[in-house]
């Protein structure tokens, strides 16, 4: 079976750099949604705990329960609670959902500052405070999400300005409603690496921790190392003469006599079919023909093949982003932690 290795030294190196920028590991909330970006939820949670990370961010209740033992605080981005937990905190994404949370649930309020995807509108803040109090929820924090931290400076600036306003208004509302002091956060990986002086209560870090951030001319970002590598095992080998085609649709024809190996990693396992005929491994071994569901052919007869060790390279060839390459990796692939 194809398998994944996770490089613990690289992960800890990345966390060192992130902690330096966030001014402390207690400020890092490690984003572990989607099976920890395909790396393996429990494997990454175990290593994060060993490093001393105490906060995590996931999408669902099920994910939160799975890693509850590893963290002190877990933020669920998009789910309604099934059972109460002192550690798990749920996101309010719009006003209508507030009445659906069971009383006493810990919540964080997401505010839309310009990405226009999730979160209440800025002018709904007072109404949200009112409904949260009425529903007897425990409001812990207010946060927003950037859509353009690494792509459009003026939208990034605008969102930051809006979040400043939200902080000010929310602080006044806490006094008016008599709640406890709130925490505020807005930074994802790109934001943390983009700004020079991080001052918020927490940063929600995904891709930087996995070592696959793409941000131009940034010394710290360049020191991050990819954590995940993927290896495949050989199913079979064959000798092919010149002018013979390989695989579905006969889309590749040999240029000369060669030895070809077929390896057990296909699009069903998470190898984007867009890489067909275009991919070359880090050891410059060519992929030949179309990627099949469970296998693909390479110009190699090695028993085991390193398919990739940097999802960004695959992403460039597939016309995608590292996030998609990584989260495509199926949970049943074995994950091995390299100490
Ligand atoms: C996924 C996600 C993040 C992490 O983003 P990265 O770019 O991987 O750091 C942070 N916040 C929210 C709300 C997210 O959905």
Coordinates of C-alpha atoms and ligand atoms in Angstrom, one line a residue:
X1 CA 0.0 0.0 0.0
X2 CA 1.1 3.6 -0.7
X3 CA 1.9 5.3 2.6
X4 CA 2.6 8.7 4.1
X5 CA 5.5 9.8 6.3
X6 CA 5.3 12.7 8.7
X7 CA 8.5 14.4 9.5
X8 CA 8.4 15.4 13.2
X9 CA 11.6 17.5 13.0
X10 CA 10.1 19.6 10.2
X11 CA 6.8 20.0 12.1
X12 CA 8.6 21.2 15.2
X13 CA 10.9 23.5 13.2
X14 CA 7.7 25.0 11.6
X15 CA 6.1 25.4 15.1
X16 CA 9.3 27.1 16.4
X17 CA 9.1 29.7 13.6
X18 CA 5.4 30.2 14.0
X19 CA 5.7 30.6 17.8
X20 CA 8.3 33.2 17.4
X21 CA 6.0 35.2 15.1
X22 CA 3.0 34.7 17.3
X23 CA 5.0 35.5 20.4
X24 CA 4.4 32.3 22.2
X25 CA 3.2 28.7 21.6
X26 CA 0.2 29.4 23.8
X27 CA -1.0 31.8 21.0
X28 CA -1.1 29.1 18.4
X29 CA -4.4 27.4 17.6
X30 CA -3.4 24.6 15.3
X31 CA -5.9 24.1 12.5
X32 CA -6.6 20.3 12.2
X33 CA -9.7 20.3 10.0
X34 CA -10.0 17.8 7.2
X35 CA -7.9 15.1 8.8
X36 CA -5.2 17.7 9.6
X37 CA -4.9 18.8 6.0
X38 CA -4.6 15.1 5.0
X39 CA -1.7 14.5 7.4
X40 CA -3.8 12.4 9.9
X41 CA -5.8 14.0 12.7
X42 CA -4.6 11.9 15.6
X43 CA -1.0 11.7 14.4
X44 CA -0.7 15.5 14.2
X45 CA -2.6 16.0 17.4
X46 CA -0.2 13.7 19.2
X47 CA 2.8 15.6 17.9
X48 CA 1.3 19.0 18.6
X49 CA 0.6 18.0 22.2
X50 CA 4.2 16.8 22.6
X51 CA 5.4 20.2 21.3
X52 CA 3.2 22.0 23.8
X53 CA 0.3 23.3 21.6
X54 CA -2.8 23.6 23.7
X55 CA -5.4 24.9 21.2
X56 CA -6.8 23.4 18.0
X57 CA -9.4 24.3 15.4
X58 CA -11.5 21.8 13.5
X59 CA -14.6 21.7 11.3
X60 CA -16.9 19.3 13.1
X61 CA -18.0 17.9 16.5
X62 CA -16.7 14.5 15.5
X63 CA -13.2 15.8 14.8
X64 CA -13.3 17.7 18.1
X65 CA -14.2 14.6 20.1
X66 CA -11.5 12.6 18.4
X67 CA -8.8 15.0 19.7
X68 CA -10.4 16.2 22.9
X69 CA -7.8 14.4 25.1
X70 CA -4.9 16.3 23.4
X71 CA -5.9 19.9 23.9
X72 CA -7.3 22.4 26.4
X73 CA -9.4 24.4 23.9
X74 CA -10.9 23.3 20.6
X75 CA -12.8 25.6 18.3
X76 CA -15.3 24.0 16.0
X77 CA -15.8 26.1 12.8
X78 CA -19.1 24.8 11.4
X79 CA -21.3 22.4 13.4
X80 CA -23.9 22.5 16.1
X81 CA -23.1 20.7 19.3
X82 CA -24.2 17.2 20.1
X83 CA -23.0 17.1 23.6
X84 CA -21.6 19.6 26.0
X85 CA -17.9 19.9 26.7
X86 CA -15.8 22.3 28.7
X87 CA -13.1 22.2 26.1
X88 CA -15.1 22.5 22.9
X89 CA -16.3 25.9 21.6
X90 CA -18.6 26.4 18.7
X91 CA -18.7 29.1 16.0
X92 CA -21.7 31.2 15.4
X93 CA -21.8 31.8 11.6
X94 CA -25.0 33.8 11.4
X95 CA -27.8 35.2 13.6
X96 CA -30.4 32.6 12.8
X97 CA -28.2 29.8 14.1
X98 CA -28.0 31.2 17.7
X99 CA -31.3 29.8 18.8
X100 CA -30.1 26.3 17.8
X101 CA -27.3 26.1 20.3
X102 CA -28.1 24.4 23.7
X103 CA -28.0 26.7 26.7
X104 CA -24.6 27.2 28.3
X105 CA -22.7 26.2 25.2
X106 CA -19.3 27.9 24.8
X107 CA -19.3 29.9 21.6
X108 CA -17.1 32.2 19.4
X109 CA -18.8 34.7 17.2
X110 CA -17.5 35.0 13.7
X111 CA -17.9 38.4 12.0
X112 CA -17.8 39.1 8.3
X113 CA -15.3 41.9 7.7
X114 CA -15.2 41.7 3.9
X115 CA -14.7 38.1 2.8
X116 CA -18.4 37.7 2.5
X117 CA -18.5 34.0 3.2
X118 CA -19.4 33.3 6.8
X119 CA -20.0 35.3 10.0
X120 CA -22.6 37.9 11.1
X121 CA -22.5 41.3 9.5
X122 CA -20.7 44.1 11.4
X123 CA -23.9 46.0 12.0
X124 CA -25.5 42.9 13.5
X125 CA -23.1 42.8 16.5
X126 CA -25.5 44.3 19.0
X127 CA -28.3 42.0 17.9
X128 CA -25.9 39.0 18.2
X129 CA -25.0 40.0 21.8
X130 CA -28.7 40.3 22.6
X131 CA -29.5 36.8 21.2
X132 CA -26.4 35.2 22.8
X133 CA -27.5 36.5 26.2
X134 CA -31.1 35.4 25.6
X135 CA -30.0 31.9 24.7
X136 CA -27.7 31.9 27.7
X137 CA -24.6 31.0 25.7
X138 CA -21.1 31.6 26.9
X139 CA -19.3 33.9 24.5
X140 CA -15.6 33.4 24.6
X141 CA -14.2 35.2 21.6
X142 CA -14.8 37.2 18.4
X143 CA -13.0 36.4 15.2
X144 CA -12.9 37.1 11.5
X145 CA -11.2 35.5 8.5
X146 CA -9.1 37.0 5.8
X147 CA -9.8 36.3 2.2
X148 CA -6.8 38.1 0.7
X149 CA -3.9 38.2 3.3
X150 CA -1.4 37.2 0.6
X151 CA -3.3 38.3 -2.5
X152 CA -4.7 41.8 -2.3
X153 CA -3.2 44.3 0.1
X154 CA -6.0 46.8 -0.1
X155 CA -8.7 44.3 0.7
X156 CA -6.4 42.9 3.5
X157 CA -6.0 46.5 4.9
X158 CA -9.8 47.1 4.7
X159 CA -10.6 43.9 6.6
X160 CA -8.1 44.8 9.3
X161 CA -9.6 48.2 9.6
X162 CA -13.0 46.7 9.9
X163 CA -11.9 44.2 12.5
X164 CA -10.5 47.1 14.6
X165 CA -14.0 48.6 14.6
X166 CA -15.5 45.3 15.6
X167 CA -13.1 45.0 18.5
X168 CA -14.0 48.5 19.7
X169 CA -17.7 48.0 19.4
X170 CA -17.6 44.5 21.0
X171 CA -15.6 45.8 24.0
X172 CA -18.2 48.4 24.6
X173 CA -21.0 45.8 24.2
X174 CA -19.3 43.6 26.8
X175 CA -19.5 46.5 29.3
X176 CA -23.2 47.1 28.3
X177 CA -24.2 43.5 28.5
X178 CA -22.0 42.7 31.6
X179 CA -20.2 39.7 30.0
X180 CA -16.6 38.6 30.6
X181 CA -13.6 39.9 28.7
X182 CA -13.4 38.6 25.2
X183 CA -10.5 37.3 23.1
X184 CA -10.1 38.4 19.5
X185 CA -8.4 36.7 16.6
X186 CA -8.1 37.1 12.8
X187 CA -4.9 35.6 11.6
X188 CA -4.5 32.6 9.4
X189 CA -1.0 31.5 8.2
X190 CA -0.7 34.1 5.5
X191 CA -1.7 36.9 7.9
X192 CA 0.8 35.9 10.6
X193 CA 3.6 35.8 8.1
X194 CA 2.5 39.0 6.4
X195 CA 2.4 41.3 9.4
X196 CA 5.4 42.3 11.5
X197 CA 4.0 42.8 14.9
X198 CA 1.4 40.2 15.9
X199 CA -0.6 41.4 18.9
X200 CA -3.9 39.4 18.9
X201 CA -4.9 36.7 21.4
X202 CA -4.6 33.8 19.1
X203 CA -3.6 32.8 15.5
X204 CA -5.3 30.1 13.6
X205 CA -2.5 28.3 11.8
X206 CA -2.9 25.6 9.2
X207 CA -0.8 25.5 6.1
X208 CA 2.3 27.1 7.7
X209 CA 2.5 24.4 10.3
X210 CA 2.4 21.8 7.5
X211 CA 5.2 23.7 5.8
X212 CA 3.5 24.4 2.5
X213 CA 2.7 28.1 2.7
X214 CA 3.2 30.1 -0.5
X215 CA 4.2 33.7 0.2
X216 CA 6.7 35.6 -1.8
X217 CA 10.0 37.0 -0.4
X218 CA 9.5 36.1 3.2
X219 CA 12.6 34.8 5.1
X220 CA 10.6 33.1 7.9
X221 CA 8.2 31.4 5.4
X222 CA 11.2 30.1 3.4
X223 CA 12.5 28.4 6.5
X224 CA 9.3 26.3 6.9
X225 CA 9.7 22.6 5.8
X226 CA 7.0 20.3 4.4
X227 CA 6.0 17.7 6.9
X228 CA 4.3 15.2 4.6
X229 CA 5.9 12.8 2.0
X230 CA 4.1 10.2 0.0
X231 CA 5.5 6.9 -1.1
X232 CA 4.0 4.2 -3.4
X233 CA 4.8 0.5 -3.8
X234 CA 5.3 -1.3 -7.1
X235 CA 2.5 -3.5 -8.3
X236 CA 4.3 -4.8 -11.4
X237 CA 7.0 -4.2 -14.0
X238 CA 7.2 -4.7 -17.7
X239 CA 9.5 -4.2 -20.6
X240 CA 8.1 -2.1 -23.4
X241 CA 9.5 -1.6 -26.9
X242 CA 9.6 1.7 -28.7
X243 CA 6.2 3.2 -29.9
X244 CA 4.0 1.3 -27.4
X245 CA 1.2 3.1 -25.6
X246 CA 0.5 2.9 -21.8
X247 CA -2.8 3.1 -19.8
X248 CA -6.3 4.4 -20.4
X249 CA -6.8 6.2 -23.7
X250 CA -3.3 5.2 -24.8
X251 CA -2.3 8.8 -24.1
X252 CA 1.4 8.2 -23.8
X253 CA 3.6 6.3 -26.3
X254 CA 7.1 5.2 -25.5
X255 CA 9.9 7.0 -27.3
X256 CA 12.4 4.2 -26.8
X257 CA 12.6 0.7 -25.2
X258 CA 12.1 1.0 -21.5
X259 CA 11.3 -0.7 -18.2
X260 CA 8.1 0.6 -16.7
X261 CA 6.8 0.1 -13.2
X262 CA 3.2 0.4 -12.1
X263 CA 2.7 1.8 -8.5
X264 CA -0.2 1.6 -6.1
X265 CA -1.3 5.2 -5.9
X266 CA -4.1 6.6 -8.1
X267 CA -6.8 9.2 -8.1
X268 CA -8.9 7.1 -5.8
X269 CA -6.2 7.5 -3.2
X270 CA -5.8 11.3 -3.8
X271 CA -3.5 11.7 -6.8
X272 CA -5.1 14.4 -8.9
X273 CA -5.8 13.1 -12.4
X274 CA -4.8 16.5 -13.7
X275 CA -1.2 15.3 -13.1
X276 CA -1.6 12.6 -15.8
X277 CA 1.3 12.7 -18.3
X278 CA 2.7 15.8 -16.7
X279 CA 4.2 14.8 -13.4
X280 CA 7.8 14.1 -12.4
X281 CA 8.8 12.9 -9.0
X282 CA 11.3 14.8 -6.8
X283 CA 13.9 12.2 -8.2
X284 CA 12.9 13.3 -11.7
X285 CA 11.1 10.1 -12.5
X286 CA 8.4 10.6 -15.1
X287 CA 4.8 9.6 -14.8
X288 CA 3.6 7.9 -17.9
X289 CA 0.1 8.1 -19.3
X290 CA -3.2 8.6 -17.4
X291 CA -3.4 8.2 -13.6
X292 CA -5.9 5.3 -12.9
X293 CA -8.1 5.0 -9.9
X294 CA -5.8 2.8 -7.9
X295 CA -2.5 3.0 -9.7
X296 CA -0.2 4.9 -12.0
X297 CA 2.8 4.1 -14.2
X298 CA 6.3 5.5 -13.9
X299 CA 9.6 5.2 -15.8
X300 CA 11.0 3.2 -12.9
X301 CA 11.2 -0.3 -11.6
X302 CA 12.2 0.6 -8.0
X303 CA 10.2 -1.4 -5.4
X304 CA 9.2 1.8 -3.7
X305 CA 8.8 5.3 -5.2
X306 CA 8.8 8.7 -3.5
X307 CA 5.8 10.3 -5.2
X308 CA 6.1 13.8 -3.6
X309 CA 7.7 15.5 -0.6
X310 CA 6.3 19.0 -1.2
X311 CA 2.6 19.4 -2.1
X312 CA 3.3 22.8 -3.6
X313 CA 5.2 21.2 -6.5
X314 CA 2.3 18.8 -7.3
X315 CA -0.1 21.7 -7.0
X316 CA 1.7 23.7 -9.6
X317 CA 1.5 20.8 -12.1
X318 CA -2.1 20.1 -11.3
X319 CA -3.1 23.8 -11.5
X320 CA -4.2 23.7 -7.9
X321 CA -3.1 24.7 -4.4
X322 CA -1.2 22.6 -1.8
X323 CA -4.4 22.5 0.4
X324 CA -6.2 20.5 -2.2
X325 CA -3.4 18.2 -2.9
X326 CA -3.0 17.4 0.8
X327 CA -6.7 17.1 1.7
X328 CA -7.2 14.8 -1.2
X329 CA -5.1 12.1 0.5
X330 CA -7.5 9.4 1.8
X331 CA -7.6 8.7 5.5
X332 CA -7.0 5.0 5.1
X333 CA -3.4 5.6 3.8
X334 CA -1.0 4.6 6.5
X335 CA 0.7 7.5 8.3
X336 CA 4.2 6.8 9.8
X337 CA 5.8 9.4 12.1
X338 CA 9.5 9.9 11.5
X339 CA 11.1 10.9 14.8
Ligands
LIG1 C1 -8.8 26.8 7.4 C2 -8.9 28.0 8.2 C3 -7.7 28.6 8.8 C4 -6.3 28.2 8.5 O1 -5.9 28.7 7.3 P1 -4.3 28.5 6.8 O2 -4.3 29.3 5.6 O3 -4.2 27.1 6.5 O4 -3.5 29.0 7.9 C5 -7.9 29.6 9.7 N1 -9.1 30.1 10.0 C6 -10.2 29.6 9.5 C7 -11.5 30.2 9.8 C8 -10.1 28.5 8.6 O5 -11.3 28.1 8.0

